[in-house]
Amino acid sequence: MSKSQLRSIFHDHKHYEDSMKLFYETVSNHGDREEWTNTVFRQVVSTKLPRIPEGAPLRVLGVGSGNGKTDYLLITKIKERYPNIDNTAIEPIASHLDKYKALFTAERNNLEGVSTEFKQQTIEEFERENGSSNDKYHFISAVHILYYLRDWQESIRYLYDILADGGVMLIVIISEHGGQTKVLRKTFPEGEEFFKTIDSADLCKVLDKMGVKYERSRTPSRAKVIASYEDETDENNLWWDFLTHTINFRQTAPVELQKSVKELALGPECCDPRQDDGTLLFKFDWEAIIVHK
Ligand SMILES: C[S@@+](CC[C@H](N)C(=O)[O-])C[C@H]1O[C@@H](n2cnc3c(N)ncnc32)[C@H](O)[C@@H]1O
């Protein structure tokens, strides 16, 4: 089997979910978005949103909002300073949007003053429908979605265009200091149909070219390598499948590719030096890039 015949995990939604769940169980400091929202988000975003006229709502846009859990945390934090919020959530997958709606209904007592418009569409469809409207947004979030966009650079330009003056855009993306993008580039050197292997360095280059102001905040995070590469357990298979974004990587990838991916993934570029107790930790840092207009 050649490299190009590798099947990305996006061909099988359940495999994607299962491998991601297993992988995240090995990750430290990634899932605790609540703590991050109460600390970093509060300092670098929610206290820096613009003043708006008395009585007017703060306009918020969530792009690729998924099940709404992240949007919920961000909005409840913003609500401490802005009692009146008009929230628009864009999410193309109906089942994700249903979960978002259910969460916002269940938590309606904590969301007084927040009105939400749900849009089941991609950002590209949203752009076609709305263009560069005059109704700009004071806060835009795009959390771990750039990898999936048709043309992420053009989408960043569009989102910046619809950000109000004084507004803030939060983009969360895998950090260049982590190892996953390096592994994905090795696994899919010609690129892959379902995702782009991009990280914080790629994003910052584009923002620099655009000449916009931004800050960076990196959260160090580690995934525990659960077994030796050769260990034939279902868990270990899933761990490597998520890391490489490939279905059955260890069973289907050419031997040479497996060798080079393993060397890279377990080597010093991607892992910390082995701990005293023998544990190996894969670098899985992520970054919040905060764009100001
Ligand atoms: C990794 S999830 C992140 C979800 C959420 N932002 C969070 O942090 O929990 C990526 C989300 O982007 C959505 N997505 C994929 N392609 C998109 C597009 N072209 N426009 C908008 N959203 C998209 C997916 O449906 C998915 O819900």
Short mmCIF file of C-alpha atoms and ligand atoms in Angstrom, two decimals:
data_model
loop_
_atom_site.label_atom_id
_atom_site.label_comp_id
_atom_site.label_asym_id
_atom_site.label_seq_id
_atom_site.Cartn_x
_atom_site.Cartn_y
_atom_site.Cartn_z
CA MET A 1 0.00 0.00 0.00
CA SER A 2 1.39 3.41 -0.90
CA LYS A 3 1.33 6.45 1.34
CA SER A 4 -1.36 8.12 -0.72
CA GLN A 5 -3.70 5.21 -0.04
CA LEU A 6 -3.71 5.91 3.69
CA ARG A 7 -7.27 6.63 4.81
CA SER A 8 -7.70 9.66 7.02
CA ILE A 9 -9.80 9.19 10.17
CA PHE A 10 -12.36 11.59 8.74
CA HIS A 11 -13.60 8.77 6.50
CA ASP A 12 -15.08 7.11 9.56
CA HIS A 13 -16.76 9.43 12.02
CA LYS A 14 -16.93 6.82 14.78
CA HIS A 15 -13.27 5.94 14.41
CA TYR A 16 -12.42 9.64 14.62
CA GLU A 17 -14.50 10.10 17.79
CA ASP A 18 -13.18 6.89 19.42
CA SER A 19 -9.54 7.65 18.70
CA MET A 20 -9.88 11.27 19.76
CA LYS A 21 -11.56 10.24 23.04
CA LEU A 22 -8.84 7.71 23.81
CA PHE A 23 -6.07 10.13 22.88
CA TYR A 24 -7.46 12.97 24.99
CA GLU A 25 -7.60 10.66 27.98
CA THR A 26 -3.80 10.61 27.79
CA VAL A 27 -3.52 14.40 27.52
CA SER A 28 -2.77 16.75 30.39
CA ASN A 29 -3.84 20.37 30.45
CA HIS A 30 -5.92 20.25 27.28
CA GLY A 31 -9.46 19.57 28.37
CA ASP A 32 -9.51 22.03 31.21
CA ARG A 33 -10.98 24.83 29.20
CA GLU A 34 -12.92 26.03 32.22
CA GLU A 35 -9.77 26.92 34.08
CA TRP A 36 -8.27 28.46 30.97
CA THR A 37 -11.41 30.58 30.50
CA ASN A 38 -11.30 31.79 34.10
CA THR A 39 -7.66 32.77 33.89
CA VAL A 40 -6.12 33.37 30.46
CA PHE A 41 -9.32 34.20 28.58
CA ARG A 42 -10.35 36.62 31.29
CA GLN A 43 -6.98 38.43 31.22
CA VAL A 44 -6.28 38.53 27.52
CA VAL A 45 -9.74 38.66 25.97
CA SER A 46 -12.82 39.39 28.04
CA THR A 47 -11.37 42.47 29.76
CA LYS A 48 -10.21 43.86 26.39
CA LEU A 49 -13.48 43.86 24.50
CA PRO A 50 -14.63 47.28 23.27
CA ARG A 51 -16.95 49.69 25.04
CA ILE A 52 -20.36 49.70 23.45
CA PRO A 53 -23.18 52.21 23.76
CA GLU A 54 -25.40 51.81 26.83
CA GLY A 55 -28.16 49.27 26.21
CA ALA A 56 -26.68 47.99 22.93
CA PRO A 57 -25.82 44.28 22.77
CA LEU A 58 -22.31 42.92 22.40
CA ARG A 59 -22.28 41.05 19.09
CA VAL A 60 -20.57 37.66 19.29
CA LEU A 61 -19.83 35.16 16.51
CA GLY A 62 -18.73 31.55 17.10
CA VAL A 63 -17.28 29.80 14.04
CA GLY A 64 -17.32 25.98 13.97
CA SER A 65 -18.85 25.97 17.44
CA GLY A 66 -19.31 22.20 17.67
CA ASN A 67 -21.40 21.14 20.66
CA GLY A 68 -21.28 24.65 22.14
CA LYS A 69 -19.34 23.74 25.29
CA THR A 70 -16.51 26.15 24.52
CA ASP A 71 -18.88 28.92 23.41
CA TYR A 72 -20.83 28.45 26.64
CA LEU A 73 -17.72 28.95 28.77
CA LEU A 74 -16.61 32.01 26.81
CA ILE A 75 -20.04 33.62 26.78
CA THR A 76 -20.65 33.15 30.51
CA LYS A 77 -17.30 34.82 31.16
CA ILE A 78 -18.07 37.72 28.78
CA LYS A 79 -21.51 38.08 30.38
CA GLU A 80 -19.88 39.19 33.63
CA ARG A 81 -19.13 42.50 31.88
CA TYR A 82 -21.75 42.62 29.14
CA PRO A 83 -25.26 41.72 30.32
CA ASN A 84 -26.71 41.96 26.82
CA ILE A 85 -25.26 39.64 24.17
CA ASP A 86 -26.37 38.77 20.63
CA ASN A 87 -24.67 35.48 19.85
CA THR A 88 -24.48 33.81 16.42
CA ALA A 89 -23.26 30.21 16.25
CA ILE A 90 -22.11 28.74 12.93
CA GLU A 91 -21.79 24.97 12.82
CA PRO A 92 -22.31 22.79 9.72
CA ILE A 93 -22.98 19.45 11.46
CA ALA A 94 -26.63 19.14 12.55
CA SER A 95 -25.97 16.73 15.44
CA HIS A 96 -23.37 19.11 16.91
CA LEU A 97 -25.73 22.04 16.59
CA ASP A 98 -28.51 20.03 18.30
CA LYS A 99 -26.20 19.47 21.25
CA TYR A 100 -25.37 23.18 21.29
CA LYS A 101 -29.09 24.06 21.36
CA ALA A 102 -29.76 21.52 24.12
CA LEU A 103 -26.90 22.91 26.23
CA PHE A 104 -28.04 26.51 25.84
CA THR A 105 -31.63 25.51 26.67
CA ALA A 106 -30.54 23.56 29.76
CA GLU A 107 -28.38 26.46 30.94
CA ARG A 108 -30.83 29.24 30.08
CA ASN A 109 -30.86 30.51 33.68
CA ASN A 110 -27.15 31.28 33.38
CA LEU A 111 -27.66 32.84 29.98
CA GLU A 112 -30.16 35.55 30.77
CA GLY A 113 -29.64 38.47 28.38
CA VAL A 114 -28.02 36.20 25.75
CA SER A 115 -29.95 35.59 22.54
CA THR A 116 -28.49 33.00 20.18
CA GLU A 117 -29.05 32.52 16.47
CA PHE A 118 -28.06 29.05 15.29
CA LYS A 119 -26.84 28.70 11.74
CA GLN A 120 -26.28 25.25 10.34
CA GLN A 121 -23.72 26.20 7.73
CA THR A 122 -20.02 26.43 7.00
CA ILE A 123 -18.12 29.70 7.30
CA GLU A 124 -17.85 29.71 3.50
CA GLU A 125 -21.66 29.52 3.18
CA PHE A 126 -22.02 32.20 5.84
CA GLU A 127 -19.67 34.46 3.88
CA ARG A 128 -21.61 33.88 0.64
CA GLU A 129 -24.87 34.70 2.42
CA ASN A 130 -23.71 37.73 4.41
CA GLY A 131 -20.70 39.16 2.58
CA SER A 132 -19.06 42.12 4.23
CA SER A 133 -22.15 43.35 6.06
CA ASN A 134 -22.23 46.48 8.19
CA ASP A 135 -23.24 44.46 11.24
CA LYS A 136 -19.76 43.78 12.53
CA TYR A 137 -18.98 41.56 15.52
CA HIS A 138 -17.25 42.68 18.71
CA PHE A 139 -15.99 39.21 19.54
CA ILE A 140 -15.31 36.30 17.17
CA SER A 141 -14.06 32.87 18.22
CA ALA A 142 -12.62 30.16 15.98
CA VAL A 143 -11.45 27.34 18.22
CA HIS A 144 -9.60 24.46 16.53
CA ILE A 145 -11.35 24.87 13.20
CA LEU A 146 -8.86 26.35 10.73
CA TYR A 147 -7.59 22.88 9.76
CA TYR A 148 -10.98 22.06 8.21
CA LEU A 149 -11.61 25.15 6.13
CA ARG A 150 -11.50 25.16 2.33
CA ASP A 151 -9.23 28.23 2.28
CA TRP A 152 -8.30 29.13 5.85
CA GLN A 153 -6.26 32.20 4.89
CA GLU A 154 -9.17 33.72 2.99
CA SER A 155 -11.51 32.88 5.92
CA ILE A 156 -9.18 34.66 8.35
CA ARG A 157 -9.25 37.74 6.11
CA TYR A 158 -13.04 37.56 5.95
CA LEU A 159 -13.41 37.19 9.72
CA TYR A 160 -11.08 40.13 10.29
CA ASP A 161 -13.19 42.16 7.87
CA ILE A 162 -16.38 41.50 9.86
CA LEU A 163 -14.69 42.22 13.21
CA ALA A 164 -15.79 45.61 14.59
CA ASP A 165 -13.19 48.30 15.27
CA GLY A 166 -11.90 47.69 18.78
CA GLY A 167 -13.14 44.08 18.54
CA VAL A 168 -11.24 40.93 19.46
CA MET A 169 -10.92 37.64 17.58
CA LEU A 170 -9.79 34.52 19.43
CA ILE A 171 -8.23 31.79 17.30
CA VAL A 172 -7.14 28.56 18.97
CA ILE A 173 -4.76 26.32 17.03
CA ILE A 174 -2.14 23.62 17.57
CA SER A 175 1.19 25.17 18.56
CA GLU A 176 4.28 25.00 16.39
CA HIS A 177 6.06 23.94 19.62
CA GLY A 178 4.04 20.72 19.75
CA GLY A 179 4.66 17.59 17.71
CA GLN A 180 1.38 16.78 16.02
CA THR A 181 1.71 18.99 12.96
CA LYS A 182 5.19 17.56 12.38
CA VAL A 183 3.80 14.02 12.55
CA LEU A 184 0.91 14.86 10.22
CA ARG A 185 3.26 16.44 7.68
CA LYS A 186 5.38 13.31 7.72
CA THR A 187 2.30 11.06 7.40
CA PHE A 188 0.64 13.09 4.63
CA PRO A 189 3.51 14.90 2.86
CA GLU A 190 1.37 15.69 -0.17
CA GLY A 191 -1.41 17.13 1.98
CA GLU A 192 -4.75 15.58 2.78
CA GLU A 193 -8.23 16.16 1.47
CA PHE A 194 -10.00 16.55 4.83
CA PHE A 195 -7.62 18.70 6.82
CA LYS A 196 -4.70 21.11 6.52
CA THR A 197 -1.54 20.46 8.49
CA ILE A 198 -1.19 23.97 9.86
CA ASP A 199 -0.07 25.34 13.21
CA SER A 200 0.46 28.60 15.06
CA ALA A 201 3.53 29.54 13.00
CA ASP A 202 1.54 29.32 9.74
CA LEU A 203 -1.25 31.42 11.21
CA CYS A 204 1.10 34.11 12.55
CA LYS A 205 2.82 34.40 9.16
CA VAL A 206 -0.52 35.19 7.57
CA LEU A 207 -1.45 37.67 10.31
CA ASP A 208 1.95 39.36 9.93
CA LYS A 209 1.36 39.68 6.18
CA MET A 210 -2.04 41.21 6.89
CA GLY A 211 -0.33 43.67 9.24
CA VAL A 212 -2.79 43.10 12.08
CA LYS A 213 -2.14 43.39 15.81
CA TYR A 214 -2.20 40.17 17.81
CA GLU A 215 -0.99 38.52 21.01
CA ARG A 216 -0.06 34.89 21.60
CA SER A 217 -0.70 32.73 24.61
CA ARG A 218 0.68 29.19 24.65
CA THR A 219 -0.65 26.45 26.89
CA PRO A 220 1.84 23.63 27.36
CA SER A 221 0.18 20.24 27.16
CA ARG A 222 1.44 16.67 27.02
CA ALA A 223 0.02 13.34 25.78
CA LYS A 224 1.33 10.28 27.56
CA VAL A 225 2.67 7.67 25.13
CA ILE A 226 0.72 4.73 26.49
CA ALA A 227 2.77 1.78 25.27
CA SER A 228 5.72 0.86 23.13
CA TYR A 229 5.01 1.32 19.42
CA GLU A 230 5.02 -2.43 18.82
CA ASP A 231 2.42 -3.18 21.52
CA GLU A 232 -0.58 -4.64 19.65
CA THR A 233 -3.49 -3.47 21.78
CA ASP A 234 -6.68 -1.75 20.58
CA GLU A 235 -5.84 1.21 22.79
CA ASN A 236 -2.38 1.61 21.36
CA ASN A 237 -3.77 1.33 17.81
CA LEU A 238 -6.28 4.09 18.49
CA TRP A 239 -3.62 6.30 20.09
CA TRP A 240 -1.47 6.13 16.96
CA ASP A 241 -4.49 6.51 14.70
CA PHE A 242 -5.38 9.82 16.30
CA LEU A 243 -1.80 11.03 16.32
CA THR A 244 -1.42 10.29 12.60
CA HIS A 245 -5.09 11.00 11.71
CA THR A 246 -5.08 7.69 9.87
CA ILE A 247 -7.39 4.68 10.08
CA ASN A 248 -5.38 1.62 11.16
CA PHE A 249 -2.03 3.36 10.74
CA ARG A 250 0.04 0.54 12.21
CA GLN A 251 -1.76 -2.10 10.16
CA THR A 252 -1.84 -0.30 6.80
CA ALA A 253 1.00 2.23 6.50
CA PRO A 254 4.09 1.14 4.54
CA VAL A 255 6.82 -0.17 6.83
CA GLU A 256 9.25 2.62 5.88
CA LEU A 257 6.68 5.29 6.67
CA GLN A 258 5.86 3.67 10.01
CA LYS A 259 9.55 3.67 10.84
CA SER A 260 10.06 7.34 10.03
CA VAL A 261 6.84 8.45 11.76
CA LYS A 262 7.72 6.46 14.86
CA GLU A 263 11.24 7.91 14.97
CA LEU A 264 9.95 11.44 14.61
CA ALA A 265 7.02 11.06 17.02
CA LEU A 266 9.02 9.44 19.80
CA GLY A 267 12.19 11.47 19.27
CA PRO A 268 13.34 14.78 20.80
CA GLU A 269 11.48 16.99 18.31
CA CYS A 270 8.15 15.68 19.55
CA CYS A 271 8.76 14.23 23.03
CA ASP A 272 10.33 15.46 26.26
CA PRO A 273 13.34 13.49 27.54
CA ARG A 274 12.08 10.26 29.14
CA GLN A 275 10.94 10.74 32.75
CA ASP A 276 12.77 8.97 35.61
CA ASP A 277 9.96 6.40 35.81
CA GLY A 278 10.28 5.66 32.05
CA THR A 279 7.22 7.66 30.97
CA LEU A 280 7.41 9.31 27.57
CA LEU A 281 5.41 12.52 27.04
CA PHE A 282 4.44 13.78 23.59
CA LYS A 283 4.40 17.57 23.17
CA PHE A 284 0.83 18.63 22.45
CA ASP A 285 0.88 22.39 23.16
CA TRP A 286 -1.84 24.64 21.82
CA GLU A 287 -2.01 28.38 21.36
CA ALA A 288 -4.57 31.10 21.62
CA ILE A 289 -3.92 33.87 19.12
CA ILE A 290 -5.78 37.01 20.08
CA VAL A 291 -6.30 39.44 17.23
CA HIS A 292 -7.19 43.08 17.97
CA LYS A 293 -8.72 45.47 15.45
C1 LIG B 1 -12.49 20.21 16.41
S1 LIG B 1 -14.12 20.79 16.32
C2 LIG B 1 -14.06 22.21 17.39
C3 LIG B 1 -15.40 22.53 17.97
C4 LIG B 1 -15.44 23.70 18.95
N1 LIG B 1 -14.95 24.94 18.35
C5 LIG B 1 -14.68 23.37 20.22
O1 LIG B 1 -13.60 23.90 20.42
O2 LIG B 1 -15.15 22.55 20.99
C6 LIG B 1 -14.19 21.54 14.69
C7 LIG B 1 -15.58 22.02 14.30
O3 LIG B 1 -15.48 22.76 13.08
C8 LIG B 1 -16.62 22.47 12.31
N2 LIG B 1 -16.32 22.78 10.91
C9 LIG B 1 -15.72 21.97 9.99
N3 LIG B 1 -15.65 22.61 8.80
C10 LIG B 1 -16.19 23.85 8.98
C11 LIG B 1 -16.41 24.97 8.11
N4 LIG B 1 -16.04 24.93 6.84
N5 LIG B 1 -17.01 26.07 8.63
C12 LIG B 1 -17.37 26.10 9.93
N6 LIG B 1 -17.20 25.06 10.78
C13 LIG B 1 -16.61 23.96 10.32
C14 LIG B 1 -16.86 20.99 12.57
O4 LIG B 1 -18.17 20.60 12.24
C15 LIG B 1 -16.55 20.88 14.07
O5 LIG B 1 -17.70 21.06 14.85
#
